[in-house]
Coordinates of C-alpha atoms in Angstrom, one line a residue:
Chain X
M1 CA -209.2 -75.6 -132.1
A2 CA -209.7 -72.1 -133.1
D3 CA -209.2 -68.8 -132.5
E4 CA -206.2 -68.1 -134.4
A5 CA -208.9 -70.0 -137.0
F6 CA -211.6 -67.0 -136.2
D7 CA -211.9 -64.3 -139.0
I8 CA -214.1 -62.2 -138.4
R9 CA -214.9 -60.2 -141.4
Y10 CA -214.7 -63.6 -143.2
T11 CA -217.1 -65.0 -140.7
A12 CA -219.3 -62.0 -140.4
S13 CA -220.0 -61.7 -144.4
L14 CA -220.6 -65.4 -144.5
A15 CA -223.0 -64.3 -142.5
R16 CA -224.8 -61.5 -144.2
I17 CA -224.2 -58.8 -141.6
E18 CA -221.8 -55.4 -142.8
L19 CA -219.6 -54.2 -139.6
S20 CA -217.9 -51.4 -139.2
D21 CA -214.1 -51.4 -138.0
S22 CA -214.4 -51.0 -134.4
E23 CA -217.5 -53.6 -134.4
Q24 CA -215.1 -55.9 -136.1
E25 CA -212.2 -55.3 -133.0
A26 CA -214.9 -55.4 -130.0
F27 CA -216.9 -58.6 -131.7
G28 CA -213.6 -60.2 -133.3
N29 CA -212.2 -59.7 -128.9
Q30 CA -215.5 -60.8 -127.4
L31 CA -216.3 -64.0 -129.8
A32 CA -212.2 -64.6 -129.4
D33 CA -213.1 -65.6 -125.6
V34 CA -216.1 -67.5 -125.7
L35 CA -214.1 -69.2 -128.5
Q36 CA -211.7 -70.0 -125.4
Y37 CA -214.6 -70.7 -123.1
V38 CA -216.6 -73.2 -125.1
E39 CA -213.0 -75.1 -125.9
K40 CA -214.0 -76.6 -122.2
L41 CA -216.4 -79.5 -124.3
K42 CA -213.3 -80.9 -125.7
E43 CA -212.3 -82.3 -122.3
L44 CA -215.5 -85.0 -123.0
D45 CA -215.1 -88.1 -124.4
V46 CA -218.3 -87.9 -126.7
D47 CA -217.0 -91.5 -129.6
G48 CA -220.5 -93.2 -129.4
V49 CA -222.5 -91.0 -127.9
N50 CA -225.6 -90.0 -130.5
P51 CA -226.2 -86.4 -130.7
T52 CA -229.5 -84.9 -129.6
A53 CA -230.9 -82.1 -132.4
H54 CA -234.2 -81.7 -130.0
P55 CA -236.1 -82.6 -126.7
A56 CA -239.4 -83.6 -127.4
P57 CA -240.9 -86.9 -127.9
L58 CA -241.3 -87.0 -131.0
S59 CA -239.9 -88.4 -134.8
N60 CA -240.4 -88.5 -138.3
V61 CA -244.0 -85.8 -137.7
T62 CA -246.2 -86.0 -140.8
R63 CA -249.9 -84.3 -141.9
T64 CA -252.4 -84.7 -144.4
D65 CA -251.0 -83.3 -147.9
A66 CA -254.1 -81.3 -148.0
V67 CA -254.8 -77.6 -148.9
G68 CA -255.8 -75.3 -146.4
P69 CA -255.8 -71.6 -145.7
S70 CA -252.8 -69.0 -146.3
L71 CA -252.5 -65.7 -146.2
P72 CA -254.0 -63.6 -149.6
T73 CA -251.3 -62.4 -151.2
E74 CA -252.1 -58.4 -150.1
V75 CA -251.8 -59.6 -146.8
A76 CA -247.8 -60.9 -147.4
L77 CA -246.7 -58.1 -148.9
E78 CA -248.1 -55.8 -146.2
N79 CA -245.3 -55.8 -144.7
A80 CA -242.2 -55.5 -147.9
P81 CA -240.4 -53.0 -148.5
A82 CA -240.8 -52.9 -151.7
Q83 CA -243.3 -54.5 -153.9
G84 CA -244.8 -54.0 -157.5
H85 CA -247.3 -56.3 -159.7
R86 CA -247.7 -58.3 -156.1
L87 CA -244.7 -59.5 -155.7
F88 CA -241.1 -58.3 -153.6
L89 CA -239.7 -56.2 -155.4
V90 CA -234.9 -57.4 -155.1
P91 CA -232.4 -55.4 -156.9
K92 CA -231.3 -56.5 -160.0
I93 CA -229.5 -59.7 -160.1
V94 CA -228.8 -60.4 -163.5
E95 CA -228.0 -58.3 -166.7
Chain O
M1 CA -256.2 -50.8 -106.6
L2 CA -258.3 -53.8 -108.9
N3 CA -255.0 -53.7 -111.1
Q4 CA -253.3 -55.6 -108.5
S5 CA -255.6 -58.4 -108.8
T6 CA -254.2 -61.7 -109.8
I7 CA -256.2 -64.1 -111.9
A8 CA -257.9 -66.0 -109.4
T9 CA -259.1 -62.8 -107.1
A10 CA -260.3 -61.3 -110.9
R11 CA -262.2 -63.9 -111.6
S12 CA -264.2 -63.6 -108.6
G13 CA -264.8 -59.8 -108.3
L14 CA -266.3 -60.4 -112.1
E15 CA -268.1 -63.3 -111.2
T16 CA -270.2 -61.7 -108.5
G17 CA -270.5 -58.4 -110.3
K18 CA -268.2 -56.2 -107.8
I19 CA -266.1 -55.0 -110.5
T20 CA -265.9 -54.7 -114.4
A21 CA -263.9 -55.9 -117.0
T22 CA -264.0 -52.3 -118.2
E23 CA -263.1 -50.9 -114.6
L24 CA -260.3 -53.8 -114.3
T25 CA -258.4 -53.3 -117.7
Q26 CA -259.2 -49.2 -116.6
A27 CA -256.8 -49.2 -113.5
C28 CA -254.2 -51.6 -115.0
L29 CA -254.1 -49.3 -117.7
D30 CA -254.2 -46.0 -115.6
Q31 CA -250.7 -47.5 -113.6
I32 CA -249.3 -48.0 -116.6
T33 CA -249.4 -44.1 -117.7
A34 CA -248.3 -43.8 -113.8
I35 CA -245.5 -46.0 -113.5
D36 CA -244.3 -47.3 -117.2
P37 CA -242.4 -44.0 -118.3
T38 CA -239.9 -45.0 -114.9
Y39 CA -239.9 -49.1 -115.5
H40 CA -240.2 -49.5 -119.4
A41 CA -242.3 -52.2 -119.4
Y42 CA -244.4 -52.2 -122.6
L43 CA -243.1 -51.5 -126.3
S44 CA -246.8 -50.4 -127.0
V45 CA -250.4 -50.4 -125.5
H46 CA -253.1 -50.9 -127.1
A47 CA -255.7 -48.7 -124.9
E48 CA -258.7 -49.1 -127.3
R49 CA -258.8 -52.1 -128.3
A50 CA -258.5 -53.1 -124.9
L51 CA -261.2 -51.8 -123.4
A52 CA -263.1 -52.3 -127.0
A53 CA -262.7 -55.5 -125.6
A54 CA -263.2 -55.6 -122.3
G55 CA -266.6 -54.2 -123.1
E56 CA -267.0 -56.8 -125.3
A57 CA -266.6 -59.3 -122.1
D58 CA -268.7 -57.1 -119.8
N59 CA -271.7 -57.8 -122.1
L60 CA -270.7 -61.7 -122.2
M61 CA -270.8 -61.7 -118.7
R62 CA -274.3 -60.1 -118.7
R63 CA -275.5 -63.1 -120.8
G64 CA -274.7 -65.3 -118.6
I65 CA -271.2 -66.5 -119.9
T66 CA -269.0 -68.0 -117.4
H67 CA -265.2 -68.8 -116.1
Q68 CA -266.6 -71.6 -116.6
D69 CA -267.4 -71.1 -120.8
R70 CA -263.8 -69.1 -120.9
P71 CA -261.5 -68.9 -118.5
L72 CA -259.9 -65.5 -118.5
L73 CA -262.8 -63.8 -119.7
G74 CA -262.5 -60.1 -118.9
I75 CA -258.6 -60.8 -117.8
P76 CA -256.3 -58.3 -118.7
I77 CA -252.8 -59.3 -119.7
S78 CA -250.0 -58.9 -121.9
L79 CA -247.5 -60.6 -124.5
K80 CA -243.6 -60.9 -124.8
D81 CA -243.3 -58.5 -127.9
N82 CA -242.3 -61.7 -130.1
M83 CA -245.2 -63.7 -130.1
A84 CA -247.9 -62.7 -132.8
V85 CA -251.3 -60.8 -132.0
Q86 CA -253.3 -59.5 -135.8
G87 CA -252.9 -56.1 -136.1
A88 CA -250.6 -56.0 -133.4
P89 CA -246.6 -55.0 -133.6
L90 CA -244.4 -57.7 -133.0
T91 CA -241.2 -55.6 -133.3
C92 CA -238.6 -58.1 -130.9
A93 CA -237.7 -54.6 -129.7
S94 CA -235.6 -54.9 -133.1
R95 CA -235.2 -52.5 -135.3
I96 CA -235.9 -54.2 -138.2
L97 CA -239.3 -55.5 -137.5
E98 CA -240.0 -51.9 -135.7
N99 CA -242.8 -51.1 -138.2
F100 CA -243.7 -54.8 -138.5
V101 CA -247.6 -55.3 -138.4
S102 CA -248.5 -59.4 -137.3
P103 CA -251.2 -60.2 -140.3
Y104 CA -252.5 -63.1 -138.0
D105 CA -252.8 -63.9 -134.5
G106 CA -250.1 -67.1 -133.2
T107 CA -251.9 -70.0 -131.2
V108 CA -251.3 -68.5 -128.0
A109 CA -252.9 -65.3 -128.9
K110 CA -255.5 -67.1 -130.3
R111 CA -256.1 -68.6 -127.2
L112 CA -256.1 -66.6 -124.8
K113 CA -258.4 -64.6 -126.8
D114 CA -260.9 -68.1 -127.3
A115 CA -260.8 -68.1 -123.9
G116 CA -261.8 -64.0 -123.1
A117 CA -258.4 -62.6 -122.0
I118 CA -257.8 -59.1 -122.9
L119 CA -254.8 -58.4 -124.9
L120 CA -252.9 -55.0 -123.7
G121 CA -250.4 -54.4 -124.7
R122 CA -246.7 -56.2 -126.3
L123 CA -243.5 -56.3 -123.1
N124 CA -240.5 -55.4 -123.5
L125 CA -237.6 -57.4 -124.2
D126 CA -234.0 -57.8 -125.0
E127 CA -233.7 -58.6 -129.1
F128 CA -234.6 -60.9 -130.2
A129 CA -234.5 -62.2 -127.4
M130 CA -231.3 -63.0 -126.7
G131 CA -229.9 -61.7 -123.9
S132 CA -230.5 -61.8 -119.8
S133 CA -231.5 -58.1 -119.1
T134 CA -234.1 -56.1 -121.9
E135 CA -230.2 -53.7 -121.8
N136 CA -230.1 -55.4 -125.6
S137 CA -234.0 -54.3 -126.6
A138 CA -233.4 -51.8 -129.7
F139 CA -236.0 -49.3 -127.7
G140 CA -234.1 -48.9 -124.2
T141 CA -234.0 -51.3 -121.4
S142 CA -236.5 -52.1 -118.7
R143 CA -236.0 -51.2 -115.0
N144 CA -236.4 -53.6 -111.6
P145 CA -239.2 -52.7 -109.7
W146 CA -237.5 -53.4 -106.3
D147 CA -234.3 -50.6 -107.7
P148 CA -234.7 -48.9 -110.8
S149 CA -231.3 -48.5 -110.9
R150 CA -231.1 -52.8 -111.7
T151 CA -231.9 -55.4 -114.3
P152 CA -235.4 -56.7 -114.0
G153 CA -233.4 -59.9 -116.4
G154 CA -234.3 -60.8 -119.2
S155 CA -235.4 -61.8 -121.9
S156 CA -238.6 -61.8 -120.7
G157 CA -238.1 -58.5 -118.6
G158 CA -240.9 -56.7 -119.5
S159 CA -243.0 -59.3 -118.8
A160 CA -242.1 -59.7 -114.9
V161 CA -241.8 -55.7 -114.8
A162 CA -245.7 -55.7 -115.3
V163 CA -246.5 -58.5 -113.5
K164 CA -244.9 -57.5 -110.3
T165 CA -245.8 -53.9 -110.9
D166 CA -249.2 -54.9 -111.7
Q167 CA -249.9 -53.0 -115.2
C168 CA -251.6 -56.6 -116.5
V169 CA -252.7 -59.2 -114.6
A170 CA -250.8 -61.9 -115.7
A171 CA -248.0 -62.2 -119.3
L172 CA -246.6 -64.4 -121.5
G173 CA -242.9 -64.4 -121.8
S174 CA -240.2 -66.8 -124.1
D175 CA -238.0 -69.0 -122.2
T176 CA -234.9 -70.4 -124.0
G177 CA -232.2 -70.4 -121.9
G178 CA -233.9 -69.1 -118.9
S179 CA -235.3 -65.7 -120.1
I180 CA -239.0 -66.8 -118.1
R181 CA -237.1 -68.1 -115.1
Q182 CA -234.6 -65.9 -114.9
P183 CA -236.2 -62.3 -115.0
A184 CA -239.0 -63.4 -112.9
A185 CA -236.4 -64.6 -109.9
Y186 CA -234.6 -60.9 -110.5
C187 CA -238.6 -58.9 -109.9
G188 CA -240.2 -61.4 -107.5
C189 CA -242.6 -63.2 -109.4
V190 CA -244.0 -66.8 -110.2
G191 CA -242.3 -67.7 -113.6
L192 CA -242.6 -71.1 -115.6
K193 CA -240.8 -72.7 -118.2
P194 CA -243.3 -75.8 -119.6
S195 CA -241.8 -78.7 -121.1
Y196 CA -240.8 -78.2 -124.3
G197 CA -243.6 -79.3 -127.6
R198 CA -246.7 -78.0 -124.1
V199 CA -246.9 -74.7 -125.5
S200 CA -247.4 -74.2 -128.9
R201 CA -244.5 -72.0 -130.8
F202 CA -246.5 -71.5 -133.9
G203 CA -246.3 -67.2 -134.0
L204 CA -243.5 -67.1 -132.0
V205 CA -240.4 -66.0 -133.9
A206 CA -237.6 -67.9 -133.3
Y207 CA -234.3 -67.8 -131.7
A208 CA -233.0 -71.2 -130.8
S209 CA -236.3 -74.0 -132.2
S210 CA -234.5 -76.8 -130.0
L211 CA -234.9 -75.1 -127.2
D212 CA -237.8 -72.0 -126.9
Q213 CA -241.0 -72.4 -125.3
I214 CA -243.7 -69.8 -124.2
G215 CA -244.7 -69.8 -120.4
P216 CA -246.4 -67.9 -117.8
V217 CA -245.2 -65.0 -115.7
T218 CA -248.0 -64.6 -112.8
K219 CA -248.5 -63.1 -109.9
T220 CA -249.0 -66.3 -108.4
V221 CA -248.7 -70.4 -108.5
Q222 CA -251.9 -71.0 -109.1
D223 CA -252.6 -68.4 -111.4
S224 CA -249.9 -70.3 -113.4
A225 CA -251.6 -73.6 -113.5
T226 CA -254.6 -71.6 -114.7
L227 CA -253.1 -69.6 -118.0
L228 CA -251.2 -73.1 -118.5
N229 CA -254.2 -75.1 -119.4
V230 CA -255.2 -72.5 -121.1
I231 CA -252.6 -72.6 -123.7
A232 CA -251.1 -76.1 -123.4
G233 CA -252.0 -78.3 -125.5
H234 CA -251.3 -80.2 -129.7
D235 CA -251.4 -77.6 -132.2
P236 CA -251.5 -79.2 -136.0
Q237 CA -249.5 -75.4 -136.8
D238 CA -246.3 -76.5 -134.8
S239 CA -244.8 -80.4 -135.4
T240 CA -242.4 -79.8 -132.1
S241 CA -246.3 -79.8 -129.9
V242 CA -246.3 -83.2 -128.4
P243 CA -250.3 -84.5 -128.5
Q244 CA -251.0 -85.7 -125.6
G245 CA -253.5 -85.0 -123.7
V246 CA -253.7 -81.8 -121.1
P247 CA -254.4 -82.2 -117.1
D248 CA -255.9 -79.4 -115.6
Y249 CA -253.0 -77.7 -113.6
T250 CA -254.9 -76.6 -110.9
E251 CA -256.3 -80.1 -109.7
A252 CA -253.8 -81.0 -107.7
L253 CA -252.3 -78.1 -106.5
E254 CA -253.4 -78.4 -102.8
E255 CA -251.8 -82.4 -101.9
G256 CA -248.8 -81.0 -100.7
V257 CA -245.6 -82.1 -100.7
K258 CA -245.9 -85.4 -98.6
G259 CA -244.5 -88.4 -100.1
L260 CA -242.4 -86.0 -102.8
R261 CA -238.7 -86.6 -103.6
I262 CA -236.7 -83.4 -104.0
G263 CA -232.9 -83.6 -105.3
L264 CA -230.3 -81.4 -104.5
P265 CA -227.4 -81.2 -107.7
K266 CA -224.4 -81.1 -105.2
E267 CA -223.2 -79.2 -108.7
Y268 CA -225.3 -76.9 -108.0
F269 CA -224.9 -75.1 -104.3
V270 CA -220.1 -74.8 -105.2
E271 CA -218.5 -71.2 -104.8
G272 CA -219.9 -68.6 -106.9
L273 CA -223.5 -68.4 -105.4
D274 CA -224.4 -65.6 -103.3
P275 CA -224.4 -65.9 -99.8
E276 CA -228.1 -64.4 -99.5
V277 CA -229.3 -66.9 -102.2
R278 CA -227.6 -70.0 -100.2
S279 CA -229.2 -68.9 -97.4
A280 CA -232.6 -69.2 -98.8
V281 CA -232.3 -71.7 -101.0
D282 CA -231.4 -73.8 -97.7
Q283 CA -234.2 -72.4 -95.2
A284 CA -236.6 -74.1 -99.0
V285 CA -234.7 -77.3 -98.8
T286 CA -235.3 -77.3 -94.6
Q287 CA -238.9 -76.2 -96.0
F288 CA -239.8 -79.4 -98.1
S289 CA -238.1 -81.4 -95.9
E290 CA -240.5 -79.6 -92.7
L291 CA -243.3 -79.9 -95.1
G292 CA -242.8 -84.2 -96.3
A293 CA -240.9 -84.1 -98.8
E294 CA -237.7 -86.1 -98.8
I295 CA -234.6 -84.5 -99.9
V296 CA -231.7 -86.8 -101.5
E297 CA -228.6 -85.6 -103.1
I298 CA -228.0 -86.2 -106.8
Q299 CA -225.5 -85.7 -109.3
L300 CA -225.6 -83.7 -112.5
P301 CA -222.2 -84.5 -113.5
H302 CA -222.2 -82.5 -117.0
S303 CA -223.7 -79.5 -115.4
D304 CA -220.4 -77.3 -115.8
Y305 CA -220.6 -78.5 -119.6
A306 CA -224.3 -76.6 -120.2
I307 CA -223.5 -73.1 -120.8
A308 CA -220.9 -73.9 -123.4
T309 CA -223.8 -76.5 -125.4
Y310 CA -225.9 -74.4 -125.0
Y311 CA -223.8 -70.4 -126.4
L312 CA -222.8 -72.7 -129.7
I313 CA -226.6 -74.9 -130.3
A314 CA -228.8 -72.1 -129.6
T315 CA -226.3 -70.0 -131.5
A316 CA -226.3 -72.0 -134.4
E317 CA -230.0 -72.6 -134.8
A318 CA -230.3 -68.7 -134.4
S319 CA -227.8 -67.9 -137.1
A320 CA -230.3 -70.2 -139.0
N321 CA -234.2 -68.9 -138.1
L322 CA -232.2 -65.3 -138.5
A323 CA -231.3 -65.4 -142.2
R324 CA -235.2 -64.6 -142.3
F325 CA -234.8 -61.3 -141.9
E326 CA -233.0 -59.7 -145.1
G327 CA -234.9 -56.7 -145.8
I328 CA -236.8 -58.1 -149.1
R329 CA -240.0 -59.9 -147.1
Y330 CA -240.6 -57.5 -144.3
G331 CA -239.0 -55.5 -141.7
H332 CA -236.5 -52.9 -142.3
R333 CA -234.1 -52.5 -145.5
V334 CA -231.1 -50.4 -146.4
D335 CA -230.9 -50.6 -150.3
G336 CA -227.8 -51.8 -152.2
D337 CA -226.7 -52.2 -155.9
D338 CA -226.8 -56.0 -155.7
P339 CA -228.8 -58.6 -152.8
F340 CA -225.7 -59.0 -151.1
T341 CA -224.9 -55.5 -150.1
L342 CA -228.2 -55.0 -149.5
N343 CA -229.0 -58.4 -147.3
S344 CA -225.4 -57.3 -145.5
R345 CA -226.1 -54.1 -144.7
T346 CA -230.2 -54.5 -144.2
R347 CA -228.6 -56.6 -141.4
G348 CA -225.7 -54.7 -139.8
Q349 CA -227.6 -51.9 -139.2
G350 CA -230.7 -53.4 -138.6
F351 CA -229.2 -55.7 -136.2
G352 CA -227.8 -54.8 -132.2
P353 CA -224.0 -55.8 -131.3
E354 CA -225.7 -59.0 -129.3
V355 CA -227.6 -60.4 -132.1
K356 CA -225.2 -60.0 -134.6
R357 CA -222.3 -61.4 -132.1
R358 CA -225.0 -64.3 -132.3
V359 CA -225.6 -64.8 -135.7
I360 CA -221.6 -64.4 -136.8
L361 CA -220.9 -67.2 -133.9
G362 CA -223.8 -69.3 -134.7
T363 CA -222.8 -69.2 -138.1
Y364 CA -219.4 -70.2 -137.9
C365 CA -219.9 -72.9 -135.8
L366 CA -222.0 -74.3 -138.5
S367 CA -219.3 -73.4 -140.6
S368 CA -217.3 -75.7 -143.1
G369 CA -214.4 -77.2 -141.0
Y370 CA -215.9 -76.1 -137.8
Y371 CA -219.1 -77.8 -137.7
D372 CA -218.0 -81.5 -136.3
A373 CA -215.7 -79.9 -133.6
Y374 CA -218.3 -77.3 -132.3
Y375 CA -222.0 -77.7 -133.2
L376 CA -221.7 -81.5 -133.7
R377 CA -219.7 -82.0 -130.7
A378 CA -222.4 -79.3 -128.3
Q379 CA -225.3 -82.0 -129.8
K380 CA -223.4 -85.2 -128.3
V381 CA -222.9 -83.5 -125.0
R382 CA -226.5 -82.5 -124.7
T383 CA -227.3 -85.9 -124.8
L384 CA -225.0 -86.3 -121.5
I385 CA -226.9 -83.3 -119.9
R386 CA -229.7 -84.9 -120.9
E387 CA -229.1 -88.8 -119.6
D388 CA -228.0 -87.0 -115.9
F389 CA -231.5 -85.8 -115.3
L390 CA -232.7 -88.7 -116.3
R391 CA -230.8 -90.4 -113.9
A392 CA -231.2 -88.5 -111.5
Y393 CA -235.2 -88.8 -112.3
E394 CA -235.1 -92.5 -111.3
K395 CA -234.1 -91.2 -107.9
V396 CA -236.5 -88.5 -107.9
D397 CA -239.7 -86.4 -108.6
L398 CA -238.0 -82.5 -108.4
V399 CA -234.7 -80.8 -108.9
L400 CA -234.6 -77.7 -105.8
T401 CA -231.7 -75.3 -107.1
P402 CA -231.2 -71.2 -106.5
T403 CA -233.1 -69.9 -110.5
T404 CA -229.6 -68.1 -110.4
P405 CA -226.6 -67.3 -108.7
S406 CA -226.8 -63.5 -107.4
P407 CA -229.7 -61.2 -107.3
A408 CA -230.4 -58.5 -109.6
F409 CA -226.8 -56.7 -110.7
L410 CA -226.9 -52.6 -112.0
L411 CA -227.5 -51.9 -115.6
G412 CA -224.8 -51.6 -117.3
E413 CA -222.8 -53.9 -114.9
K414 CA -221.7 -56.3 -117.5
M415 CA -222.8 -55.0 -121.4
A416 CA -218.7 -55.0 -121.9
D417 CA -218.0 -58.6 -121.0
P418 CA -221.3 -61.0 -122.8
L419 CA -219.3 -64.1 -121.9
Q420 CA -219.8 -62.8 -118.1
M421 CA -223.5 -61.8 -118.7
Y422 CA -223.8 -66.2 -120.3
L423 CA -222.2 -67.3 -117.1
L424 CA -225.3 -66.0 -114.9
D425 CA -227.4 -68.4 -116.9
I426 CA -225.2 -71.3 -115.0
F427 CA -229.0 -72.8 -113.4
T428 CA -231.7 -72.1 -116.0
I429 CA -229.8 -73.4 -119.1
S430 CA -230.3 -77.3 -118.3
A431 CA -234.1 -77.4 -118.5
N432 CA -233.8 -75.7 -122.2
L433 CA -231.3 -78.5 -123.5
T434 CA -233.2 -81.2 -121.8
G435 CA -236.6 -81.0 -122.5
N436 CA -237.6 -80.5 -118.5
C437 CA -240.5 -77.7 -117.3
G438 CA -239.0 -75.5 -114.4
I439 CA -240.4 -72.6 -112.4
S440 CA -238.9 -69.7 -110.4
L441 CA -240.9 -68.6 -107.4
P442 CA -239.4 -66.0 -104.3
C443 CA -238.1 -67.5 -101.8
G444 CA -236.2 -64.6 -99.6
L445 CA -235.5 -61.0 -99.8
T446 CA -231.8 -60.0 -99.6
K447 CA -231.1 -57.3 -97.3
D448 CA -229.5 -54.4 -98.7
P449 CA -230.5 -53.4 -100.9
L450 CA -233.8 -55.1 -101.1
L451 CA -234.2 -57.6 -104.2
P452 CA -235.7 -60.7 -104.7
I453 CA -234.5 -64.4 -104.8
G454 CA -236.1 -66.9 -107.0
L455 CA -236.3 -70.6 -105.7
Q456 CA -236.2 -72.8 -109.0
L457 CA -237.8 -75.9 -109.6
L458 CA -237.2 -78.4 -112.3
G459 CA -240.0 -81.6 -113.0
K460 CA -239.9 -84.1 -115.5
P461 CA -240.8 -83.6 -119.2
F462 CA -244.8 -83.4 -119.3
D463 CA -245.0 -83.4 -115.7
E464 CA -245.7 -79.4 -114.4
S465 CA -249.0 -81.1 -112.6
T466 CA -245.9 -82.5 -109.3
L467 CA -243.8 -78.9 -110.3
L468 CA -247.0 -76.7 -109.7
R469 CA -248.4 -78.5 -106.7
A470 CA -245.2 -78.1 -104.6
A471 CA -244.4 -74.6 -105.7
H472 CA -247.6 -73.7 -104.6
T473 CA -246.9 -75.7 -101.4
F474 CA -244.1 -73.4 -100.8
E475 CA -245.1 -70.5 -101.3
Q476 CA -248.5 -70.9 -99.5
A477 CA -246.5 -71.7 -96.8
N478 CA -244.3 -68.9 -96.7
Q479 CA -246.0 -65.6 -98.6
W480 CA -243.0 -64.4 -100.2
H481 CA -245.2 -63.9 -103.6
L482 CA -247.1 -60.8 -102.0
K483 CA -244.0 -58.6 -100.9
R484 CA -244.3 -55.3 -102.6
P485 CA -241.5 -53.6 -104.3
P486 CA -241.8 -49.6 -103.3
L487 CA -242.7 -48.1 -106.5
Q488 CA -241.6 -44.6 -107.9
A489 CA -244.3 -42.9 -109.6
S490 CA -243.4 -40.9 -112.7
D491 CA -242.8 -37.7 -112.8

């Protein structure tokens, strides 16, 4: 179904991962092999089969909508690569 | 050699006053200094904190606190470096988290501390738990205790190495497709993947949320049960943890296997299985039969589709989970003039090759136009695989297989071909797709070179008691777990 359609450059940009030229070539080939391998799932008839998202014997887990303790701002910012005014700093988005 | 203690022997030594927690902790730290430069199980060691906690444990014991009150009081335990411990590094063996320090305790860390355990250090893994060899660690591979030119397996390779080389008394790993059981098999330890939902994942850095589960890596099955007693149970902070009571898993260990029905999936005993692995597993089957179990041939007809299913579902979930590493809120940042460039450069430089491949593959199979063909189809096949097991468990109590098709491979041997590496997960991967519990325990050694062989038992969801009972019975009838590798001290 796919390998001609698999565009490593485009998919990497969707994933927000910058790749070097050599990475593009190597990963492109390696992932084409993997995609070729997973083609085998097409051998199965899955009409009418319900998908399984997870195996836990649970559904619609809810909790009381109550305020509990959370990380203080200073602690949440401790690992930030750039911060100021008690906020995370990001590059300018709008001029 | 105090560091050779199991949880059980350490507890009795501490209770009778023959040893102190400080001596035991120091013995593990000394072993780390002596051999870890060769084996590289640890990414960081917290000697000062550990000795302080050990001193505190000794004080508590002098004041009459016992292992009835705190089941792991004074026991040195190490965690795979993808579980949060407050104030400790949490690198996931990734450059992107190289300087990250966890601001909180995950649930397993909290439960271990409450039980009195001494947290020694952080164990190596494949980056973000993606891999089967620890070669994907950004901080260097771990090495197999039986032959340092070979892999210890992965992704919880550091956990298995640390336990087998007595650099801690027990460890925790995480298992998404076999990441506890496979390294346990390669190193000769006991590795348990609990049922999905049995142990809280709060504070475990997510790889594939519908597959990940934390579990013990130990020297004996009894220790596995003791550790599971502490970490299992419902946690309101993990909505996928199941609100079901936790039995005492050590209670049923001695009840034997008489009358237990053990299934052999005929699909698992086929070509590609190493002859020595095959013969060790055949012997284990004979032994279970002699011990009173009933051996039943079963069918798991969709087994051949498990790896393809796994690598679509796991990578899809990984692509979503790892979106949080964007260079803004925490971790490594590579600057860019706009957010897109900053994100892409950060991730391009921060992630290693296998993580990039998996995130890109997952992004692709979730992308518009391919979702139905890949992700949705894989979820449907997951249902078929699950139904295979449900049908099998109408006839049997446990399923028995080799843990891996062959013993530990040479470092570097499989790195060029990711698909070949993925295919090694064939026997372990289904339990993650289905939510079953599974254990690997030693069942033999190959002759030349001398390498451990792992036996896998798979149990029904939430039936860890039966799983551990059968494993314990086999272990005690054989003593393979007592075989020690010829360790090399570091220069």
